[in-house]
Coordinates of C-alpha atoms in Angstrom, one line a residue:
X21 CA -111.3 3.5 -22.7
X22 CA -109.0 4.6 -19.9
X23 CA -110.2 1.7 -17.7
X24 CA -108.8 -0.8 -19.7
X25 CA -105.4 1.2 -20.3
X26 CA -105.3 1.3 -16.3
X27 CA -105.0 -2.3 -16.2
X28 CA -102.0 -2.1 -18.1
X29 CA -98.9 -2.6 -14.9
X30 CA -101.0 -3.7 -12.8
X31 CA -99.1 -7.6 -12.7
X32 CA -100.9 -11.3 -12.0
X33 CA -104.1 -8.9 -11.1
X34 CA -104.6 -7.8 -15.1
X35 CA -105.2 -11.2 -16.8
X36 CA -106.7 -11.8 -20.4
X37 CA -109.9 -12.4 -18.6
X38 CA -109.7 -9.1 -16.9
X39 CA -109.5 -7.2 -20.4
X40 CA -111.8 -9.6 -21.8
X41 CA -114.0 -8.6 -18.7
X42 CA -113.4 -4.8 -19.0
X43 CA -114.1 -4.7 -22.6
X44 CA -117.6 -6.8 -22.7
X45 CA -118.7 -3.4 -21.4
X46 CA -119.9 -4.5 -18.0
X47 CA -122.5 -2.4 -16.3
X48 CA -119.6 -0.8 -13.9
X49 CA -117.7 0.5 -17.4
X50 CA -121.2 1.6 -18.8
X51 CA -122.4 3.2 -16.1
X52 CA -118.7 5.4 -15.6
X53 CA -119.4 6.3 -19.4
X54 CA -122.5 8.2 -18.4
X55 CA -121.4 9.7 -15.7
X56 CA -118.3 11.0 -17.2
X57 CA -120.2 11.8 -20.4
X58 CA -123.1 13.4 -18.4
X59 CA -121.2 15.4 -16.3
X60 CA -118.9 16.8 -18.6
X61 CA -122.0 18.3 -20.8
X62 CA -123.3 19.7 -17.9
X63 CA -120.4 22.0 -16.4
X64 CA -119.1 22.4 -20.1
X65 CA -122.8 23.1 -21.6
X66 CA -122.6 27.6 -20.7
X67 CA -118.9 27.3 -22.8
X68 CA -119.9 25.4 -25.6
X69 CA -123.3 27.7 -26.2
X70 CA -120.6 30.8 -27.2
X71 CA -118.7 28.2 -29.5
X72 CA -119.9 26.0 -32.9
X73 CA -120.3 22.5 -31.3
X74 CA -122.6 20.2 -31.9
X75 CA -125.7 19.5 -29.8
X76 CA -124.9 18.3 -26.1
X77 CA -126.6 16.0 -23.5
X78 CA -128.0 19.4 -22.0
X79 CA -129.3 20.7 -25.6
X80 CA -130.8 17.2 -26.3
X81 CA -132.9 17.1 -23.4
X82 CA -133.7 20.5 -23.7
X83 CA -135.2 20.2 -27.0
X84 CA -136.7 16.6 -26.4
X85 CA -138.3 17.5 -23.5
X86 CA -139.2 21.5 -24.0
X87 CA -137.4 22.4 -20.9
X88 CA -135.3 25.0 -19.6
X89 CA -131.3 24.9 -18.9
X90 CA -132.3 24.3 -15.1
X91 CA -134.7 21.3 -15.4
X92 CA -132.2 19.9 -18.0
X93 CA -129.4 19.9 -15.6
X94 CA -131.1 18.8 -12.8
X95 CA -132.6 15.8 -14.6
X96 CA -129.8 14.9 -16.0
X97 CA -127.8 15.0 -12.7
X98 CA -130.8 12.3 -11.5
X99 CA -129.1 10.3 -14.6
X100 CA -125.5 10.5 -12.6
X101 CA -127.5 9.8 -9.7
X102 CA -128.8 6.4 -11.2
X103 CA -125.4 5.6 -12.5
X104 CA -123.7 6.0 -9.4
X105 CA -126.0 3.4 -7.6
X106 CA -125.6 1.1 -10.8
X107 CA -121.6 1.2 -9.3
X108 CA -122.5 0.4 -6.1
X109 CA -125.0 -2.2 -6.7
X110 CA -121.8 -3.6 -8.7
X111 CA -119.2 -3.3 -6.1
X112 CA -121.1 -5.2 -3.6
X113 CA -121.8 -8.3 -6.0
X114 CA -118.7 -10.3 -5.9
X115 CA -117.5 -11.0 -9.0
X116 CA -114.4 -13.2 -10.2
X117 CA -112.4 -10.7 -10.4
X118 CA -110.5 -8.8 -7.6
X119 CA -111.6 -5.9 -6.1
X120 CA -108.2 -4.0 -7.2
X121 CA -110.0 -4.0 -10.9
X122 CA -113.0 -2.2 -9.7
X123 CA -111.0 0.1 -7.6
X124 CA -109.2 1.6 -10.9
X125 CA -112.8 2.3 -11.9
X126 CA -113.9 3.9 -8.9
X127 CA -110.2 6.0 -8.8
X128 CA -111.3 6.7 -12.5
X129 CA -114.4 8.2 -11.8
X130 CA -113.6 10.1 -8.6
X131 CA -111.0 12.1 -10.7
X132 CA -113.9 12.9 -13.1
X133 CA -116.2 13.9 -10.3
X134 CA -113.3 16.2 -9.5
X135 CA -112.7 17.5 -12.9
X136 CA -116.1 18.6 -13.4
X137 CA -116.9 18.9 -10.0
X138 CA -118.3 22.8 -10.6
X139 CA -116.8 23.9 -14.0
X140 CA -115.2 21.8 -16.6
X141 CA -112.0 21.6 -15.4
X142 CA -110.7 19.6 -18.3
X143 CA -111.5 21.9 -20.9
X144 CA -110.4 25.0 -19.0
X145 CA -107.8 23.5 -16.3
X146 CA -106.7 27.2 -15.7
X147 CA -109.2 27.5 -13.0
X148 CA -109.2 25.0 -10.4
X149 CA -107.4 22.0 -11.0
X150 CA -104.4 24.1 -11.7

């Protein structure tokens, strides 16, 4: 959980109530799982057919569904979709916490949109995050 390990430095702003807050799993974490979960299977889903991995998000919903690579993709992106507006819903509730704590979530998951922005960058950083 890299969003709680962000709160770590961050002074006054990262109480116990903040971790407590951050580790109940609150729809802003949940919905930063997915995406980053999501959108890793999806650029990473070509590789991992040429390797022995188990079944990913793509696969799943592939075989669940009887659909092609393409609808897969595309309905799973509507699943990133969803999260995202989870996030905002989120950020424009106030909460009790300060807005600094919801920022290292959003930096979080716009340096995942980046790393698997076309390709998996994570996986195979040779290309463009290099």
């Amino acid at each position: 959980m890299l969003e709680c390990a962000s709160l770590v430095g961050m002074g006054e702003i990262a109480t116990k109530e903040a971790f407590q807050w951050i580790t109940s799993f609150p729809k802003i974490v949940q919905a930063s799982a997915i995406i980053c979960h999501i959108l890793d299977d999806i650029t990473s889903h070509d590789l991992e057919q040429t390797r022995e991995h188990v079944a990913s998000t793509v696969q799943c919903y592939m075989k669940e569904y009887g659909t092609d690579v393409h609808v897969a993709r595309t309905k799973l992106q509507g699943l990133v979709d969803d999260a995202w507006k989870e996030i905002n819903e989120e950020c424009l509730n106030p909460t009790m916490f300060p807005i600094a704590l919801l920022e290292r979530a959003l930096n979080f998951l716009q340096m995942i949109k980046n790393i698997y922005k076309q390709v998996d960058g994570y996986t195979n950083s040779s290309t463009k995050m290099k």
